[in-house]
mmCIF file with all atom_site columns, C-alpha atoms in Angstrom:
data_model
loop_
_atom_site.group_PDB
_atom_site.id
_atom_site.type_symbol
_atom_site.label_atom_id
_atom_site.label_alt_id
_atom_site.label_comp_id
_atom_site.label_asym_id
_atom_site.label_entity_id
_atom_site.label_seq_id
_atom_site.pdbx_PDB_ins_code
_atom_site.Cartn_x
_atom_site.Cartn_y
_atom_site.Cartn_z
_atom_site.occupancy
_atom_site.B_iso_or_equiv
_atom_site.pdbx_formal_charge
_atom_site.auth_seq_id
_atom_site.auth_comp_id
_atom_site.auth_asym_id
_atom_site.auth_atom_id
_atom_site.pdbx_PDB_model_num
ATOM 1   C CA . MET A 1 1   ? 0.184   -0.135  -0.107 1.00 50.00 ? 1   MET A CA 1
ATOM 2   C CA . SER A 1 2   ? 2.724   2.349   0.803  1.00 56.00 ? 2   SER A CA 1
ATOM 3   C CA . ASP A 1 3   ? 5.829   3.304   -1.675 1.00 72.00 ? 3   ASP A CA 1
ATOM 4   C CA . ASN A 1 4   ? 9.212   4.630   -0.179 1.00 82.00 ? 4   ASN A CA 1
ATOM 5   C CA . PRO A 1 5   ? 8.663   3.075   3.114  1.00 93.00 ? 5   PRO A CA 1
ATOM 6   C CA . LEU A 1 6   ? 9.605   4.101   7.067  1.00 94.00 ? 6   LEU A CA 1
ATOM 7   C CA . GLU A 1 7   ? 13.453  2.539   7.217  1.00 96.00 ? 7   GLU A CA 1
ATOM 8   C CA . TYR A 1 8   ? 14.483  1.948   10.760 1.00 97.00 ? 8   TYR A CA 1
ATOM 9   C CA . ARG A 1 9   ? 18.197  1.308   11.066 1.00 98.00 ? 9   ARG A CA 1
ATOM 10  C CA . PHE A 1 10  ? 20.214  -0.797  13.937 1.00 98.00 ? 10  PHE A CA 1
ATOM 11  C CA . ARG A 1 11  ? 23.394  -2.785  14.334 1.00 98.00 ? 11  ARG A CA 1
ATOM 12  C CA . VAL A 1 12  ? 23.176  -6.548  15.660 1.00 98.00 ? 12  VAL A CA 1
ATOM 13  C CA . ARG A 1 13  ? 24.442  -6.829  19.010 1.00 97.00 ? 13  ARG A CA 1
ATOM 14  C CA . TYR A 1 14  ? 26.586  -9.350  20.502 1.00 97.00 ? 14  TYR A CA 1
ATOM 15  C CA . ALA A 1 15  ? 24.167  -10.530 22.420 1.00 97.00 ? 15  ALA A CA 1
ATOM 16  C CA . GLU A 1 16  ? 21.496  -11.267 19.727 1.00 98.00 ? 16  GLU A CA 1
ATOM 17  C CA . CYS A 1 17  ? 23.367  -13.779 18.502 1.00 98.00 ? 17  CYS A CA 1
ATOM 18  C CA . ASP A 1 18  ? 23.269  -17.644 19.111 1.00 97.00 ? 18  ASP A CA 1
ATOM 19  C CA . ALA A 1 19  ? 26.026  -20.283 19.108 1.00 96.00 ? 19  ALA A CA 1
ATOM 20  C CA . GLN A 1 20  ? 26.082  -20.533 15.485 1.00 96.00 ? 20  GLN A CA 1
ATOM 21  C CA . GLN A 1 21  ? 27.421  -16.897 15.132 1.00 97.00 ? 21  GLN A CA 1
ATOM 22  C CA . VAL A 1 22  ? 24.014  -15.791 13.732 1.00 98.00 ? 22  VAL A CA 1
ATOM 23  C CA . VAL A 1 23  ? 21.442  -13.620 14.684 1.00 98.00 ? 23  VAL A CA 1
ATOM 24  C CA . PHE A 1 24  ? 19.130  -15.618 17.230 1.00 98.00 ? 24  PHE A CA 1
ATOM 25  C CA . ASN A 1 25  ? 15.665  -16.289 15.397 1.00 97.00 ? 25  ASN A CA 1
ATOM 26  C CA . ALA A 1 26  ? 13.654  -15.699 18.651 1.00 96.00 ? 26  ALA A CA 1
ATOM 27  C CA . ARG A 1 27  ? 15.145  -11.857 18.299 1.00 98.00 ? 27  ARG A CA 1
ATOM 28  C CA . TYR A 1 28  ? 13.431  -11.132 15.064 1.00 98.00 ? 28  TYR A CA 1
ATOM 29  C CA . ALA A 1 29  ? 10.407  -10.590 17.062 1.00 97.00 ? 29  ALA A CA 1
ATOM 30  C CA . ASP A 1 30  ? 12.148  -8.058  18.983 1.00 98.00 ? 30  ASP A CA 1
ATOM 31  C CA . TYR A 1 31  ? 13.629  -6.392  15.866 1.00 98.00 ? 31  TYR A CA 1
ATOM 32  C CA . VAL A 1 32  ? 9.613   -6.189  14.740 1.00 98.00 ? 32  VAL A CA 1
ATOM 33  C CA . ASP A 1 33  ? 8.334   -4.899  17.668 1.00 97.00 ? 33  ASP A CA 1
ATOM 34  C CA . ILE A 1 34  ? 11.331  -1.781  17.576 1.00 97.00 ? 34  ILE A CA 1
ATOM 35  C CA . THR A 1 35  ? 10.832  -1.220  14.037 1.00 97.00 ? 35  THR A CA 1
ATOM 36  C CA . VAL A 1 36  ? 7.002   -0.904  14.800 1.00 97.00 ? 36  VAL A CA 1
ATOM 37  C CA . ASN A 1 37  ? 7.343   1.432   17.429 1.00 95.00 ? 37  ASN A CA 1
ATOM 38  C CA . GLU A 1 38  ? 9.098   3.741   15.141 1.00 95.00 ? 38  GLU A CA 1
ATOM 39  C CA . TYR A 1 39  ? 6.752   3.727   12.868 1.00 95.00 ? 39  TYR A CA 1
ATOM 40  C CA . ILE A 1 40  ? 3.815   4.352   15.358 1.00 94.00 ? 40  ILE A CA 1
ATOM 41  C CA . ARG A 1 41  ? 6.056   7.409   16.514 1.00 93.00 ? 41  ARG A CA 1
ATOM 42  C CA . GLU A 1 42  ? 5.580   8.169   12.820 1.00 92.00 ? 42  GLU A CA 1
ATOM 43  C CA . VAL A 1 43  ? 2.091   7.927   13.071 1.00 90.00 ? 43  VAL A CA 1
ATOM 44  C CA . PHE A 1 44  ? 1.100   9.058   16.272 1.00 90.00 ? 44  PHE A CA 1
ATOM 45  C CA . GLY A 1 45  ? 3.742   11.287  17.043 1.00 90.00 ? 45  GLY A CA 1
ATOM 46  C CA . HIS A 1 46  ? 4.323   9.254   20.041 1.00 90.00 ? 46  HIS A CA 1
ATOM 47  C CA . TYR A 1 47  ? 2.759   6.004   21.539 1.00 92.00 ? 47  TYR A CA 1
ATOM 48  C CA . GLN A 1 48  ? 0.993   7.776   24.563 1.00 94.00 ? 48  GLN A CA 1
ATOM 49  C CA . HIS A 1 49  ? -0.732  9.928   22.003 1.00 93.00 ? 49  HIS A CA 1
ATOM 50  C CA . MET A 1 50  ? -2.553  6.795   20.790 1.00 94.00 ? 50  MET A CA 1
ATOM 51  C CA . LEU A 1 51  ? -3.096  5.736   24.432 1.00 96.00 ? 51  LEU A CA 1
ATOM 52  C CA . ASP A 1 52  ? -4.512  9.461   24.801 1.00 96.00 ? 52  ASP A CA 1
ATOM 53  C CA . ARG A 1 53  ? -6.747  8.834   22.055 1.00 96.00 ? 53  ARG A CA 1
ATOM 54  C CA . GLY A 1 54  ? -8.212  5.565   23.829 1.00 97.00 ? 54  GLY A CA 1
ATOM 55  C CA . LEU A 1 55  ? -6.281  3.217   21.319 1.00 97.00 ? 55  LEU A CA 1
ATOM 56  C CA . ASP A 1 56  ? -4.041  0.603   21.635 1.00 97.00 ? 56  ASP A CA 1
ATOM 57  C CA . MET A 1 57  ? -2.993  -2.186  19.142 1.00 97.00 ? 57  MET A CA 1
ATOM 58  C CA . GLN A 1 58  ? -2.432  -5.749  20.221 1.00 98.00 ? 58  GLN A CA 1
ATOM 59  C CA . VAL A 1 59  ? -0.717  -8.387  17.874 1.00 98.00 ? 59  VAL A CA 1
ATOM 60  C CA . VAL A 1 60  ? -2.866  -11.671 16.347 1.00 98.00 ? 60  VAL A CA 1
ATOM 61  C CA . SER A 1 61  ? -0.938  -13.183 14.121 1.00 98.00 ? 61  SER A CA 1
ATOM 62  C CA . MET A 1 62  ? 3.046   -12.918 13.477 1.00 98.00 ? 62  MET A CA 1
ATOM 63  C CA . THR A 1 63  ? 4.965   -14.662 10.831 1.00 98.00 ? 63  THR A CA 1
ATOM 64  C CA . LEU A 1 64  ? 8.800   -15.021 9.993  1.00 98.00 ? 64  LEU A CA 1
ATOM 65  C CA . ASN A 1 65  ? 10.551  -15.711 6.841  1.00 98.00 ? 65  ASN A CA 1
ATOM 66  C CA . TRP A 1 66  ? 14.218  -16.005 6.517  1.00 98.00 ? 66  TRP A CA 1
ATOM 67  C CA . SER A 1 67  ? 16.215  -15.632 3.436  1.00 98.00 ? 67  SER A CA 1
ATOM 68  C CA . ALA A 1 68  ? 19.631  -14.927 4.895  1.00 98.00 ? 68  ALA A CA 1
ATOM 69  C CA . PRO A 1 69  ? 21.372  -15.222 8.607  1.00 98.00 ? 69  PRO A CA 1
ATOM 70  C CA . ALA A 1 70  ? 22.685  -11.691 9.857  1.00 98.00 ? 70  ALA A CA 1
ATOM 71  C CA . ARG A 1 71  ? 25.883  -11.708 12.251 1.00 98.00 ? 71  ARG A CA 1
ATOM 72  C CA . PHE A 1 72  ? 27.232  -9.596  15.028 1.00 98.00 ? 72  PHE A CA 1
ATOM 73  C CA . ASP A 1 73  ? 27.750  -5.937  13.845 1.00 98.00 ? 73  ASP A CA 1
ATOM 74  C CA . ASP A 1 74  ? 25.965  -6.020  10.741 1.00 98.00 ? 74  ASP A CA 1
ATOM 75  C CA . VAL A 1 75  ? 23.348  -3.314  10.102 1.00 98.00 ? 75  VAL A CA 1
ATOM 76  C CA . LEU A 1 76  ? 20.116  -4.575  9.493  1.00 98.00 ? 76  LEU A CA 1
ATOM 77  C CA . CYS A 1 77  ? 17.530  -2.357  7.814  1.00 98.00 ? 77  CYS A CA 1
ATOM 78  C CA . GLY A 1 78  ? 13.737  -2.888  8.659  1.00 98.00 ? 78  GLY A CA 1
ATOM 79  C CA . ARG A 1 79  ? 11.236  -1.419  5.959  1.00 97.00 ? 79  ARG A CA 1
ATOM 80  C CA . VAL A 1 80  ? 7.707   -0.852  7.177  1.00 96.00 ? 80  VAL A CA 1
ATOM 81  C CA . THR A 1 81  ? 4.673   -1.034  4.896  1.00 95.00 ? 81  THR A CA 1
ATOM 82  C CA . VAL A 1 82  ? 0.948   -1.373  5.605  1.00 95.00 ? 82  VAL A CA 1
ATOM 83  C CA . LYS A 1 83  ? -0.026  -4.177  3.938  1.00 95.00 ? 83  LYS A CA 1
ATOM 84  C CA . HIS A 1 84  ? -3.924  -4.182  4.633  1.00 96.00 ? 84  HIS A CA 1
ATOM 85  C CA . LEU A 1 85  ? -5.932  -1.718  6.303  1.00 96.00 ? 85  LEU A CA 1
ATOM 86  C CA . GLY A 1 86  ? -9.358  -3.394  7.746  1.00 97.00 ? 86  GLY A CA 1
ATOM 87  C CA . ASN A 1 87  ? -12.061 -2.587  9.677  1.00 98.00 ? 87  ASN A CA 1
ATOM 88  C CA . THR A 1 88  ? -10.559 -2.862  13.115 1.00 98.00 ? 88  THR A CA 1
ATOM 89  C CA . SER A 1 89  ? -7.279  -5.020  12.185 1.00 98.00 ? 89  SER A CA 1
ATOM 90  C CA . PHE A 1 90  ? -4.280  -4.074  9.820  1.00 97.00 ? 90  PHE A CA 1
ATOM 91  C CA . THR A 1 91  ? -1.257  -5.765  8.468  1.00 97.00 ? 91  THR A CA 1
ATOM 92  C CA . LEU A 1 92  ? 1.944   -4.647  8.573  1.00 97.00 ? 92  LEU A CA 1
ATOM 93  C CA . ALA A 1 93  ? 5.186   -6.201  6.300  1.00 97.00 ? 93  ALA A CA 1
ATOM 94  C CA . ILE A 1 94  ? 8.370   -5.507  7.375  1.00 98.00 ? 94  ILE A CA 1
ATOM 95  C CA . ASP A 1 95  ? 11.353  -6.431  5.198  1.00 98.00 ? 95  ASP A CA 1
ATOM 96  C CA . PHE A 1 96  ? 14.683  -6.785  6.835  1.00 98.00 ? 96  PHE A CA 1
ATOM 97  C CA . VAL A 1 97  ? 17.709  -6.045  4.280  1.00 98.00 ? 97  VAL A CA 1
ATOM 98  C CA . ARG A 1 98  ? 21.547  -5.498  5.559  1.00 98.00 ? 98  ARG A CA 1
ATOM 99  C CA . TYR A 1 99  ? 22.931  -2.043  4.894  1.00 97.00 ? 99  TYR A CA 1
ATOM 100 C CA . PRO A 1 100 ? 24.088  -1.270  2.711  1.00 96.00 ? 100 PRO A CA 1
ATOM 101 C CA . ASP A 1 101 ? 24.217  -3.735  0.110  1.00 96.00 ? 101 ASP A CA 1
ATOM 102 C CA . ASP A 1 102 ? 20.340  -4.315  0.138  1.00 97.00 ? 102 ASP A CA 1
ATOM 103 C CA . GLU A 1 103 ? 20.530  -8.215  0.992  1.00 98.00 ? 103 GLU A CA 1
ATOM 104 C CA . PRO A 1 104 ? 17.205  -9.482  2.401  1.00 98.00 ? 104 PRO A CA 1
ATOM 105 C CA . ILE A 1 105 ? 17.754  -11.098 5.481  1.00 98.00 ? 105 ILE A CA 1
ATOM 106 C CA . ALA A 1 106 ? 14.000  -11.627 6.722  1.00 98.00 ? 106 ALA A CA 1
ATOM 107 C CA . ARG A 1 107 ? 10.434  -10.962 6.435  1.00 98.00 ? 107 ARG A CA 1
ATOM 108 C CA . ALA A 1 108 ? 7.933   -10.619 8.634  1.00 98.00 ? 108 ALA A CA 1
ATOM 109 C CA . GLU A 1 109 ? 4.149   -10.450 8.459  1.00 98.00 ? 109 GLU A CA 1
ATOM 110 C CA . VAL A 1 110 ? 2.284   -8.811  11.419 1.00 98.00 ? 110 VAL A CA 1
ATOM 111 C CA . ILE A 1 111 ? -1.412  -8.351  12.122 1.00 98.00 ? 111 ILE A CA 1
ATOM 112 C CA . TYR A 1 112 ? -2.504  -5.842  14.279 1.00 98.00 ? 112 TYR A CA 1
ATOM 113 C CA . VAL A 1 113 ? -5.885  -5.578  15.978 1.00 98.00 ? 113 VAL A CA 1
ATOM 114 C CA . MET A 1 114 ? -6.684  -1.858  17.700 1.00 98.00 ? 114 MET A CA 1
ATOM 115 C CA . VAL A 1 115 ? -8.505  -1.395  20.570 1.00 98.00 ? 115 VAL A CA 1
ATOM 116 C CA . ASP A 1 116 ? -9.837  0.317   23.405 1.00 98.00 ? 116 ASP A CA 1
ATOM 117 C CA . THR A 1 117 ? -7.720  0.930   25.977 1.00 98.00 ? 117 THR A CA 1
ATOM 118 C CA . ASP A 1 118 ? -10.709 0.656   28.589 1.00 97.00 ? 118 ASP A CA 1
ATOM 119 C CA . THR A 1 119 ? -12.223 -2.601  27.851 1.00 97.00 ? 119 THR A CA 1
ATOM 120 C CA . LEU A 1 120 ? -9.581  -4.244  25.695 1.00 97.00 ? 120 LEU A CA 1
ATOM 121 C CA . SER A 1 121 ? -12.024 -5.331  22.799 1.00 98.00 ? 121 SER A CA 1
ATOM 122 C CA . LYS A 1 122 ? -11.649 -4.553  19.328 1.00 98.00 ? 122 LYS A CA 1
ATOM 123 C CA . THR A 1 123 ? -12.629 -1.018  17.840 1.00 98.00 ? 123 THR A CA 1
ATOM 124 C CA . PRO A 1 124 ? -12.788 0.214   14.350 1.00 98.00 ? 124 PRO A CA 1
ATOM 125 C CA . ILE A 1 125 ? -9.687  2.179   13.181 1.00 97.00 ? 125 ILE A CA 1
ATOM 126 C CA . PRO A 1 126 ? -10.439 5.646   13.319 1.00 96.00 ? 126 PRO A CA 1
ATOM 127 C CA . ASP A 1 127 ? -11.245 7.601   9.990  1.00 93.00 ? 127 ASP A CA 1
ATOM 128 C CA . ASP A 1 128 ? -8.475  10.509  10.544 1.00 91.00 ? 128 ASP A CA 1
ATOM 129 C CA . LEU A 1 129 ? -5.793  7.662   11.068 1.00 92.00 ? 129 LEU A CA 1
ATOM 130 C CA . ARG A 1 130 ? -6.234  5.547   7.706  1.00 91.00 ? 130 ARG A CA 1
ATOM 131 C CA . ASP A 1 131 ? -4.295  8.050   5.390  1.00 88.00 ? 131 ASP A CA 1
ATOM 132 C CA . GLN A 1 132 ? -1.918  8.778   8.178  1.00 91.00 ? 132 GLN A CA 1
ATOM 133 C CA . MET A 1 133 ? -1.005  4.725   8.615  1.00 92.00 ? 133 MET A CA 1
ATOM 134 C CA . VAL A 1 134 ? -0.329  4.379   5.081  1.00 89.00 ? 134 VAL A CA 1
ATOM 135 C CA . THR A 1 135 ? 1.636   7.473   4.828  1.00 89.00 ? 135 THR A CA 1
ATOM 136 C CA . ALA A 1 136 ? 3.304   7.665   7.482  1.00 87.00 ? 136 ALA A CA 1
ATOM 137 C CA . GLY A 1 137 ? 7.078   8.057   7.616  1.00 89.00 ? 137 GLY A CA 1
ATOM 138 C CA . ARG A 1 138 ? 7.056   7.636   3.474  1.00 90.00 ? 138 ARG A CA 1
ATOM 139 C CA . GLY A 1 139 ? 10.699  8.149   3.039  1.00 91.00 ? 139 GLY A CA 1
ATOM 140 C CA . THR A 1 140 ? 11.803  8.629   6.399  1.00 94.00 ? 140 THR A CA 1
ATOM 141 C CA . VAL A 1 141 ? 15.499  7.068   7.188  1.00 96.00 ? 141 VAL A CA 1
ATOM 142 C CA . ILE A 1 142 ? 15.536  6.445   11.091 1.00 95.00 ? 142 ILE A CA 1
ATOM 143 C CA . SER A 1 143 ? 19.243  5.221   12.197 1.00 97.00 ? 143 SER A CA 1
ATOM 144 C CA . HIS A 1 144 ? 20.353  3.854   15.765 1.00 95.00 ? 144 HIS A CA 1
ATOM 145 C CA . ALA A 1 145 ? 22.885  2.278   14.065 1.00 96.00 ? 145 ALA A CA 1
ATOM 146 C CA . GLY A 1 146 ? 25.544  5.102   13.878 1.00 91.00 ? 146 GLY A CA 1
ATOM 147 C CA . GLU A 1 147 ? 26.701  4.320   10.440 1.00 83.00 ? 147 GLU A CA 1
#
């Protein structure tokens, strides 16, 4: 749905690698969460602003597929695109590539449901957020890698 996605760059830390000297598979869920938090900052300005509106989001499904290993000190980019916007749910695709060569590392697809903060029940995605969710962060590069 969105061209020129938000890109979040980060460096693989030593403690994120396993005995095979590659990023441990479970760490990618952390990478997804951190990358999506950067996306949410672009949509709302701050996560608290979403909560102030009485909204929150919960993961209902996550799939991860790997193409190549990542190693200690690699710089990875998580590129976020909105794959689907439903009534109460939305799907984000996060493509992880190595920087600067763009070698594909992994792809995650995450389905979130928007919930009311008081009841934690599903609630429709507000109309005023729908366009913002698709356009937020287009072309933005956020780097915590120090490259």
